[in-house]
Coordinates of C-alpha atoms and ligand atoms in Angstrom, one line a residue:
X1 CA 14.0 -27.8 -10.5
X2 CA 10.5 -28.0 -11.9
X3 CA 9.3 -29.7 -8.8
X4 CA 10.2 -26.1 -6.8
X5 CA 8.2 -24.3 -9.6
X6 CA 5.3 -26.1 -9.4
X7 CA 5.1 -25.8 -5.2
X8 CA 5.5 -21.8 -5.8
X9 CA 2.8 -22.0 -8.5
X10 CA 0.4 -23.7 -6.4
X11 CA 1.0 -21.7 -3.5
X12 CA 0.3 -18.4 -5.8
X13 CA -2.8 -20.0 -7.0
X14 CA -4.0 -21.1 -3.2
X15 CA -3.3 -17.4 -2.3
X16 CA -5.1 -15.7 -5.0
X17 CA -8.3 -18.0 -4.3
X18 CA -8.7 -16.9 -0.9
X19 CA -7.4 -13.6 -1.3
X20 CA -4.6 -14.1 1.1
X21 CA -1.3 -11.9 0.8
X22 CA 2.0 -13.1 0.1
X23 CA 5.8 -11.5 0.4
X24 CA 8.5 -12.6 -1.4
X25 CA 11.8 -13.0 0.2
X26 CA 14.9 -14.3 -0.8
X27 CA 18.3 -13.2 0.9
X28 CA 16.4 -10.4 2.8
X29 CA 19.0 -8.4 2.3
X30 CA 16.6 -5.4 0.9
X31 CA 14.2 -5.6 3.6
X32 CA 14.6 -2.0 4.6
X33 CA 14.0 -0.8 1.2
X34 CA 10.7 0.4 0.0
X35 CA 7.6 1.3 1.6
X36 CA 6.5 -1.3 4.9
X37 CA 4.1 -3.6 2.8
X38 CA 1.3 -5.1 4.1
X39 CA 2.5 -8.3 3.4
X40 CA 5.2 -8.1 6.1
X41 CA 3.4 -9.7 9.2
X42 CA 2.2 -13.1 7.3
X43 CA 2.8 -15.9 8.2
X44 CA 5.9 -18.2 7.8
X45 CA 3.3 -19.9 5.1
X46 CA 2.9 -16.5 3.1
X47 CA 6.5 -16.0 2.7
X48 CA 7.5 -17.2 -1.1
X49 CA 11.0 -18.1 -1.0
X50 CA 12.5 -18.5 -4.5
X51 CA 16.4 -18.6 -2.8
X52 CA 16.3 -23.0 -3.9
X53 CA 15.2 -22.0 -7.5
X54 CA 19.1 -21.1 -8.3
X55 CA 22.4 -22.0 -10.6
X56 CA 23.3 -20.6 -14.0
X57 CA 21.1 -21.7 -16.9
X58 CA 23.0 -20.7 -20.0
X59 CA 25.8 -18.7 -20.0
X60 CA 28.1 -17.9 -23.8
X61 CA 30.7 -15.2 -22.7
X62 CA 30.9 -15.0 -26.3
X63 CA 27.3 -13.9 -26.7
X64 CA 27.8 -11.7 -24.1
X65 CA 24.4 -13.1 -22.3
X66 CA 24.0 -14.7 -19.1
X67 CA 20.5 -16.1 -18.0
X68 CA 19.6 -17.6 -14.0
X69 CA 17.7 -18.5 -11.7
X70 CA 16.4 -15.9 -9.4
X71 CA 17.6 -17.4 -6.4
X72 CA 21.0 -17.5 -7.3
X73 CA 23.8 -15.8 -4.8
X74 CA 24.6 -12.4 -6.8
X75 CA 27.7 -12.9 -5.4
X76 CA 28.5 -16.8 -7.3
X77 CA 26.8 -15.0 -10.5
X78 CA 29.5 -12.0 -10.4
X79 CA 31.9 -14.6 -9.5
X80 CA 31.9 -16.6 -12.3
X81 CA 31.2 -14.2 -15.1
X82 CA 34.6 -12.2 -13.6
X83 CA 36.5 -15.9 -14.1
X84 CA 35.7 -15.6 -17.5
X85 CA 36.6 -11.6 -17.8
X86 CA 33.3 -10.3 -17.5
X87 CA 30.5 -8.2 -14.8
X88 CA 27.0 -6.6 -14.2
X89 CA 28.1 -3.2 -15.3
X90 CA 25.5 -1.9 -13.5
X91 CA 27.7 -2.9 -10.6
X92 CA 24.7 -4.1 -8.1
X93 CA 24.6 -3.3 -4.2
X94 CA 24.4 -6.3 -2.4
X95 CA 23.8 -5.1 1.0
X96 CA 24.6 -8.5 2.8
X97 CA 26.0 -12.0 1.5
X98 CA 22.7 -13.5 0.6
X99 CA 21.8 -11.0 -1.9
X100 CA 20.4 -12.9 -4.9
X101 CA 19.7 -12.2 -8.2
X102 CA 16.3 -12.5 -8.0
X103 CA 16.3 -8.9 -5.5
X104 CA 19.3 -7.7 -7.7
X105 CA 16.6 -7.1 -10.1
X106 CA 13.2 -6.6 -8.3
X107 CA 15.4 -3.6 -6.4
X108 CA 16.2 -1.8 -9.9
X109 CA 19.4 -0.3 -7.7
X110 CA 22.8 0.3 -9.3
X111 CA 25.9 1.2 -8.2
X112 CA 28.4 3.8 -8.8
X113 CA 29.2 2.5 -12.6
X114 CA 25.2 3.4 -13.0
X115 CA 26.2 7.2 -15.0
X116 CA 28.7 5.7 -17.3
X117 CA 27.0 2.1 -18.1
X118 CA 23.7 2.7 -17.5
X119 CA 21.1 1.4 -15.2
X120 CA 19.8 -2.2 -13.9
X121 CA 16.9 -2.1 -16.4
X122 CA 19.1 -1.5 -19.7
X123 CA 20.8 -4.4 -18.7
X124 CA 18.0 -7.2 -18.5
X125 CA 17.1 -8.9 -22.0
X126 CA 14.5 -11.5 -20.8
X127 CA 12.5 -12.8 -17.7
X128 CA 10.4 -16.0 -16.8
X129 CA 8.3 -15.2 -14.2
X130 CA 5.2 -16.4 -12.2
X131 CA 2.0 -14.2 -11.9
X132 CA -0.3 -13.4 -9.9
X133 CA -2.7 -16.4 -11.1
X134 CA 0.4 -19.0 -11.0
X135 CA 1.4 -18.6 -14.8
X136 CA 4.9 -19.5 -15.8
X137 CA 5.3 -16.7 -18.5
X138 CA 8.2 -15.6 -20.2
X139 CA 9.3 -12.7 -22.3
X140 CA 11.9 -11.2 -23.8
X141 CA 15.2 -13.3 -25.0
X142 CA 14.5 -16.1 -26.5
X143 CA 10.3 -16.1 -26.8
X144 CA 8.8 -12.6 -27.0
X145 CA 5.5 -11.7 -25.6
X146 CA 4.1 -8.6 -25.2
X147 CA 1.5 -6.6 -22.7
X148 CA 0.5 -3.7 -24.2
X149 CA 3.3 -3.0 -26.0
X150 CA 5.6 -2.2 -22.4
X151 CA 8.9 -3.7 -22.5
X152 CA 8.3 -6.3 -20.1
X153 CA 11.7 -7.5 -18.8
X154 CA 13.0 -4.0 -18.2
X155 CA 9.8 -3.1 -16.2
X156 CA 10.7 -5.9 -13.8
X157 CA 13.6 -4.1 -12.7
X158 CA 12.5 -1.8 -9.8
X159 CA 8.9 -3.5 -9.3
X160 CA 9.7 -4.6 -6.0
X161 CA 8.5 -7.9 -6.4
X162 CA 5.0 -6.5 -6.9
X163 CA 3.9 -7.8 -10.5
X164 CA 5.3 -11.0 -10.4
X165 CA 7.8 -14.1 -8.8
X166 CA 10.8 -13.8 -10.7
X167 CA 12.0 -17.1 -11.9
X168 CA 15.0 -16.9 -14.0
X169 CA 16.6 -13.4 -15.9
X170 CA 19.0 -13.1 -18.6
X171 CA 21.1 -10.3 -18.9
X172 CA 23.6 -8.8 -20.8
X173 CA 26.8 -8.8 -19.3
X174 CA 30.4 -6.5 -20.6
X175 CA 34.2 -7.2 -20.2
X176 CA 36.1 -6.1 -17.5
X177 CA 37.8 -2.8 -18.2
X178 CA 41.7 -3.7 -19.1
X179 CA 42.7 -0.9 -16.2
X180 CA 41.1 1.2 -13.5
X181 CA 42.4 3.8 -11.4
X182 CA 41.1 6.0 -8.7
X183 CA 42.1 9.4 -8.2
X184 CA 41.2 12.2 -5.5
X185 CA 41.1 15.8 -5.5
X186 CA 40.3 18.6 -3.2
X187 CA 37.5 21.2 -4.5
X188 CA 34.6 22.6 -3.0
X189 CA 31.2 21.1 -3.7
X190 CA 30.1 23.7 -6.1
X191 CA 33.4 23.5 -8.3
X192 CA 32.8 19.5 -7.6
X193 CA 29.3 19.4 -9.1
X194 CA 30.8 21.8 -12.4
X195 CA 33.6 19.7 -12.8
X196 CA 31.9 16.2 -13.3
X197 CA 29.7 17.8 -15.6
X198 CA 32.2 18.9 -17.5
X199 CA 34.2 15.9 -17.5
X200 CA 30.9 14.2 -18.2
X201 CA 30.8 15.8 -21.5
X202 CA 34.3 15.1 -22.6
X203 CA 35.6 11.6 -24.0
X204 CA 37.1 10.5 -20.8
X205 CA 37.0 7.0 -19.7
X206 CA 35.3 8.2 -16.1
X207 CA 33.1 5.2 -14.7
X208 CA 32.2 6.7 -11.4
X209 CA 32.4 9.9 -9.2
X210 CA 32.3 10.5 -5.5
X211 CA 31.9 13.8 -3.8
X212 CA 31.9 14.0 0.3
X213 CA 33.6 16.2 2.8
X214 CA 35.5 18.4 0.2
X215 CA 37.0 15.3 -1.7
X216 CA 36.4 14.1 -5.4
X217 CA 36.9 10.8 -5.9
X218 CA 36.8 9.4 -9.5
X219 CA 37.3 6.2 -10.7
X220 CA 39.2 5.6 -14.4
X221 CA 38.2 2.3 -16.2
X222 CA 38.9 1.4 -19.6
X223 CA 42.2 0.2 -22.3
X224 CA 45.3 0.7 -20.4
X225 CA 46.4 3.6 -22.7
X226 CA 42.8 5.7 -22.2
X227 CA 43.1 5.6 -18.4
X228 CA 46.7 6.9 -18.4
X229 CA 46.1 9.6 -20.6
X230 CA 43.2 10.6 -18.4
X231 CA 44.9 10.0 -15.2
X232 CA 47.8 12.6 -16.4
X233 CA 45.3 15.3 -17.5
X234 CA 42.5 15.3 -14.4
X235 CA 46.0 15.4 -11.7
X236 CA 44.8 14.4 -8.1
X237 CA 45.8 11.7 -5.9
X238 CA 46.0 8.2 -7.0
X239 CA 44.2 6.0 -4.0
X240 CA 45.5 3.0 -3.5
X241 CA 42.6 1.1 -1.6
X242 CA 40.9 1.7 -5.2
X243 CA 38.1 -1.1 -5.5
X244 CA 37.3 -1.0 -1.4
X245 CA 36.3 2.9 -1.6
X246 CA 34.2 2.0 -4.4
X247 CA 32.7 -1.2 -2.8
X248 CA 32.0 1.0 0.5
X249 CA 30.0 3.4 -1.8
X250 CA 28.1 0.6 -3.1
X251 CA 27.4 -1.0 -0.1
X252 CA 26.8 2.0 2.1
X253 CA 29.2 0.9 4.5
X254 CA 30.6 4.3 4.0
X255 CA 30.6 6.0 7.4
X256 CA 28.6 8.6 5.4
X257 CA 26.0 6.3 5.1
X258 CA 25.8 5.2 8.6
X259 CA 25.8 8.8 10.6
X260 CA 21.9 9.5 10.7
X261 CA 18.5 8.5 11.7
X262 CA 17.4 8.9 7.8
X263 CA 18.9 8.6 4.8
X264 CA 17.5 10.4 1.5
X265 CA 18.3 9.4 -2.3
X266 CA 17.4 12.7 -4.3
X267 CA 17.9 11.7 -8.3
X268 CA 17.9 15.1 -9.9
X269 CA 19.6 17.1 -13.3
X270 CA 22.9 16.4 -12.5
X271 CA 24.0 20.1 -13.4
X272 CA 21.7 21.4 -10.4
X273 CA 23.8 23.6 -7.8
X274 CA 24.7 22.6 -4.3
X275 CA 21.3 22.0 -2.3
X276 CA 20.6 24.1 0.7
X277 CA 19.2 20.8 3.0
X278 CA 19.5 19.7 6.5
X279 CA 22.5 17.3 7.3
X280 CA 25.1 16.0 5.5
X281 CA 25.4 15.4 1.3
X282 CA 27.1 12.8 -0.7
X283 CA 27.0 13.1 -4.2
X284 CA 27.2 10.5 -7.0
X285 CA 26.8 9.9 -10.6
X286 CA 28.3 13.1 -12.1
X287 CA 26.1 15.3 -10.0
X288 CA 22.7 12.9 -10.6
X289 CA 22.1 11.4 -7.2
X290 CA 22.6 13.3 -4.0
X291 CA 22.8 11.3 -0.7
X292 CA 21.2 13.0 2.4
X293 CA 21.7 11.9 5.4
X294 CA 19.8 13.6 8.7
X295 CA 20.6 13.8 12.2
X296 CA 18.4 12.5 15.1
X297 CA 17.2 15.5 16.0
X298 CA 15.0 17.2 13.1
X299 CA 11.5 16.5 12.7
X300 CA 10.9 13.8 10.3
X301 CA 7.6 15.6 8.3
X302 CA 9.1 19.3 8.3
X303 CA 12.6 17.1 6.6
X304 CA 10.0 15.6 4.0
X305 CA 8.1 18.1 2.9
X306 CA 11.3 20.2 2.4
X307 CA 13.3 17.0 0.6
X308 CA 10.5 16.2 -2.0
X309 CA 9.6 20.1 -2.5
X310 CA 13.5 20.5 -3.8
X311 CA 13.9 17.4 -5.4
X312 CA 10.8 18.3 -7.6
X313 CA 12.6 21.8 -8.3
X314 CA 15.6 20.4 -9.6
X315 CA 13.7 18.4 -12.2
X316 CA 13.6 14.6 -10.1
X317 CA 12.1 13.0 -7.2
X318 CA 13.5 12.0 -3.6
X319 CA 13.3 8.5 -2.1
X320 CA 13.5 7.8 1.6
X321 CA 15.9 4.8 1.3
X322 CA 16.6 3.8 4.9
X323 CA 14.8 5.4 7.9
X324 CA 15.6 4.2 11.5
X325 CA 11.7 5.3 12.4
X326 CA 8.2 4.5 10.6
X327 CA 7.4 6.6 7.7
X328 CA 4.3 7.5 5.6
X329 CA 6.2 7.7 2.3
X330 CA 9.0 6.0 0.6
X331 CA 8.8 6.5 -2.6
X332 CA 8.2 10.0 -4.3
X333 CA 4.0 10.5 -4.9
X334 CA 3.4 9.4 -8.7
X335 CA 1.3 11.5 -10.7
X336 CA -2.2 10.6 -10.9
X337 CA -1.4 9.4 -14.8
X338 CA 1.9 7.4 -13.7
X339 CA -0.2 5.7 -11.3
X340 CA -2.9 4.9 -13.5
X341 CA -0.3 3.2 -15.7
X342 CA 0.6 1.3 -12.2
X343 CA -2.8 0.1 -11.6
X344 CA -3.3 -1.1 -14.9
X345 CA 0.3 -3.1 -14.9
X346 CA -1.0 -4.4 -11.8
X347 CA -4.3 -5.6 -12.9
X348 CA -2.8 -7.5 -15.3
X349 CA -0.3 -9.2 -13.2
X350 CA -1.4 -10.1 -9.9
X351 CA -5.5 -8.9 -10.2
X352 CA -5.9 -10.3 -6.9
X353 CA -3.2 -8.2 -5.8
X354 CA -1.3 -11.0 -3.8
X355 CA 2.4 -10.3 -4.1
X356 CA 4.1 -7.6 -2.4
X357 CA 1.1 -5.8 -1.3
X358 CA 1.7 -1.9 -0.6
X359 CA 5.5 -2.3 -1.1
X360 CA 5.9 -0.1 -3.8
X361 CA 3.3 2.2 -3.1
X362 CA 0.6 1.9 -0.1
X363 CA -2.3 1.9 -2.7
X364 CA -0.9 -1.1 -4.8
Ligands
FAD1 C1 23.0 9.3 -14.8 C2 21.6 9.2 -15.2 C3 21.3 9.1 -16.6 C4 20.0 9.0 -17.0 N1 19.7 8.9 -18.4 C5 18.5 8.8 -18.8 C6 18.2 8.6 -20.2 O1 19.0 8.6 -21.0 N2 16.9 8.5 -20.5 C7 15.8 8.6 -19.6 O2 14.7 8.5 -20.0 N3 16.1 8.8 -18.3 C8 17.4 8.9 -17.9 N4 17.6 9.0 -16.6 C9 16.5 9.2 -15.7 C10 16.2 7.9 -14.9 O3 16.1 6.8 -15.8 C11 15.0 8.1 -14.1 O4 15.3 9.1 -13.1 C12 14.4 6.9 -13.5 O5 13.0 7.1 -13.3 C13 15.0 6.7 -12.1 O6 15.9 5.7 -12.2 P1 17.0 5.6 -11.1 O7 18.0 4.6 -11.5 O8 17.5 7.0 -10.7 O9 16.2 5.0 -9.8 P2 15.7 3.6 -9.5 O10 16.8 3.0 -8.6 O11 15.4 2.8 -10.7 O12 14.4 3.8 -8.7 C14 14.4 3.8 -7.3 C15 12.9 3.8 -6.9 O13 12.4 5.1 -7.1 C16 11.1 5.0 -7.6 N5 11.0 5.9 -8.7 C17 11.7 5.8 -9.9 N6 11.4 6.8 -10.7 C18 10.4 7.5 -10.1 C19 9.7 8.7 -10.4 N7 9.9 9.3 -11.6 N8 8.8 9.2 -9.5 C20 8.7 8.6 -8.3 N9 9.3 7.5 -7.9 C21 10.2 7.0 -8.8 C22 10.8 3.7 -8.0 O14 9.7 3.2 -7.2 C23 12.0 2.9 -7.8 O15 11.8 1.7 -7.1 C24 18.9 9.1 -16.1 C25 19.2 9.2 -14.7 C26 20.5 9.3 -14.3 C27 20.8 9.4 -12.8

């Protein structure tokens, strides 16, 4: 296994003498995501492929700690920690079977367990990684370095692969809930957005919440007893096709997620009221993440300007997360300070600004 890290070190440190871009790619699974990076037309030689650099390293369900390599299958890690009882509780998207680890955590995305048991980043406890200079570094876990005093492991997740090659991750890892049931009810989006905020703030065992086309879906997880009290208080519908609604939420497989040319991810104050927007509106995460999708015929800029102008108003920021045509702007702009902080992070890391160029945002 050292054999492969040496090759990717050397090509890092061949790139970053002559200047020359490189992307990494694994499954490919995320390849819409993010903004078009100027990486994306190298050649076959420019691509770093970490997907051989895989298997679990150490794992101690005991511990509660799982560390791998970056190019192992997501869908072997999640495998084998539920043989032993456990998952990612962040509940990952895979968005194709050769999602890896390795873009698990370069995506930062979570799925719908994201309100209840927090995000991608809470989750990771340690990273080795290459830089942009070919240095095997590793923080976190088990030996602790520091830049700046920024939690380095948890700044990994969501950098798009721009800081750094991911090598291996460790992260921590919680039983599977004794019991879960899903339940539906019928309420109008305005009730809907009230009542998972109210729900949100009582001790209910509610892992995840669905709103679409006058339905509210919420999953129950937890000790058998919990769930049964909660399931005889909130009424609704028990579905029985429980884990594959939640999976087609996850994996946008959703027909909501498929019915237009764009697809907007506005992460705002989960108690904000129904937004007045174009198209049609799924709504997650107690009322935290709202789902756009837009129809063919509305003009892409005039959409834009109007998504990021209301997402700002309602205390968050809009991402365009799949768009069938080129767009300027993926991400939401940063602050001028915010992207001072990126510069910096990105000076140390890759100075040469190698990896991932323009991914994240077109002036990194
Ligand atoms: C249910 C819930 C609970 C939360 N609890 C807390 C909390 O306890 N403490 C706290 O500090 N925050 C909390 N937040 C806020 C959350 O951590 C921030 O909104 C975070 O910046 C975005 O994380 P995300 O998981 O929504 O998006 P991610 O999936 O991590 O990000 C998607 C992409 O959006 C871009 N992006 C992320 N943030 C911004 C931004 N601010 N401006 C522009 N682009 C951005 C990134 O480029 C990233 O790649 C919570 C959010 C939610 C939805």
């Amino acid at each position: 296994m050292q054999e492969i890290v040496d090759q990717l070190a050397a090509t890092i440190r061949a790139a970053a003498a002559s200047n020359v871009p490189l992307r990494i790619r694994s499954g490919g699974t995320k390849d819409f995501y993010g903004q078009q990076d100027k990486g994306r037309d190298v050649a076959p030689e420019g691509i770093l492929d970490p997907t051989a650099f895989a298997g679990i390293v150490d794992y101690e369900p005991t511990e509660l700690v799982v560390t791998a390599r970056t190019g192992t299958p997501l869908a072997q890690l999640e495998t084998e920690l539920n043989g032993r009882g456990q998952m990612l509780a962040f509940e990952p998207p895979h968005f194709g079977a050769g999602a890896t680890l390795g873009g698990c955590i370069a995506a930062g995305l979570s799925g719908p367990r994201r309100a209840s048991a927090g995000a991608v980043r809470d989750f990771v406890l340690g990273v080795r990684m290459l830089d942009g200079r070919g240095d095997d570094l590793s923080f976190g876990g088990r030996v602790m370095k520091n830049v700046a005093g920024y939690d380095i492991p948890r700044l990994m997740a969501g950098s798009l692969g721009t800081l750094g090659l991911l090598l291996e991750v460790s992260l921590k890892v919680l039983p599977l809930p004794a019991e879960e049931r899903t339940l539906r009810l019928s309420m109008n989006e305005a009730v809907a957005i009230e009542t998972m905020n109210r729900w949100a703030g009582k001790p209910l065992p509610v892992s995840a919440t669905c709103f679409c086309e006058g339905e509210l879906t919420v999953r129950l997880s937890g000790a058998t007893s919990a769930v049964r009290a909660a399931r005889a208080v909130l009424g609704g519908e028990e579905i029985v096709e429980n884990s594959s609604f939640w999976k087609s939420i996850r994996e946008q497989v959703h027909p909501f997620f498929r019915s237009g040319k764009q697809l907007w991810r506005l992460s705002i104050k989960s108690t904000t009221a129904p937004l007045s927007l174009p198209g049609k509106q799924l709504i997650e995460w107690g009322g935290a993440v709202r789902w756009l999708s837009v129809d063919a015929e509305m003009d892409n800029d005039a959409v834009e300007t109007l998504v990021r102008k209301t997402a700002k108003e309602a205390g968050g920021h809009a991402t365009l997360f799949r768009s069938r045509t080129p767009a300027a702007a993926v991400f939401h702009p940063l602050p001028p300070a915010m992207m001072n902080i990126h510069r910096q992070l990105k000076e140390k890391f890759d100075p040469m600004r190698i990896f991932n160029r323009g991914r994240l945002y077109p002036e990194l």
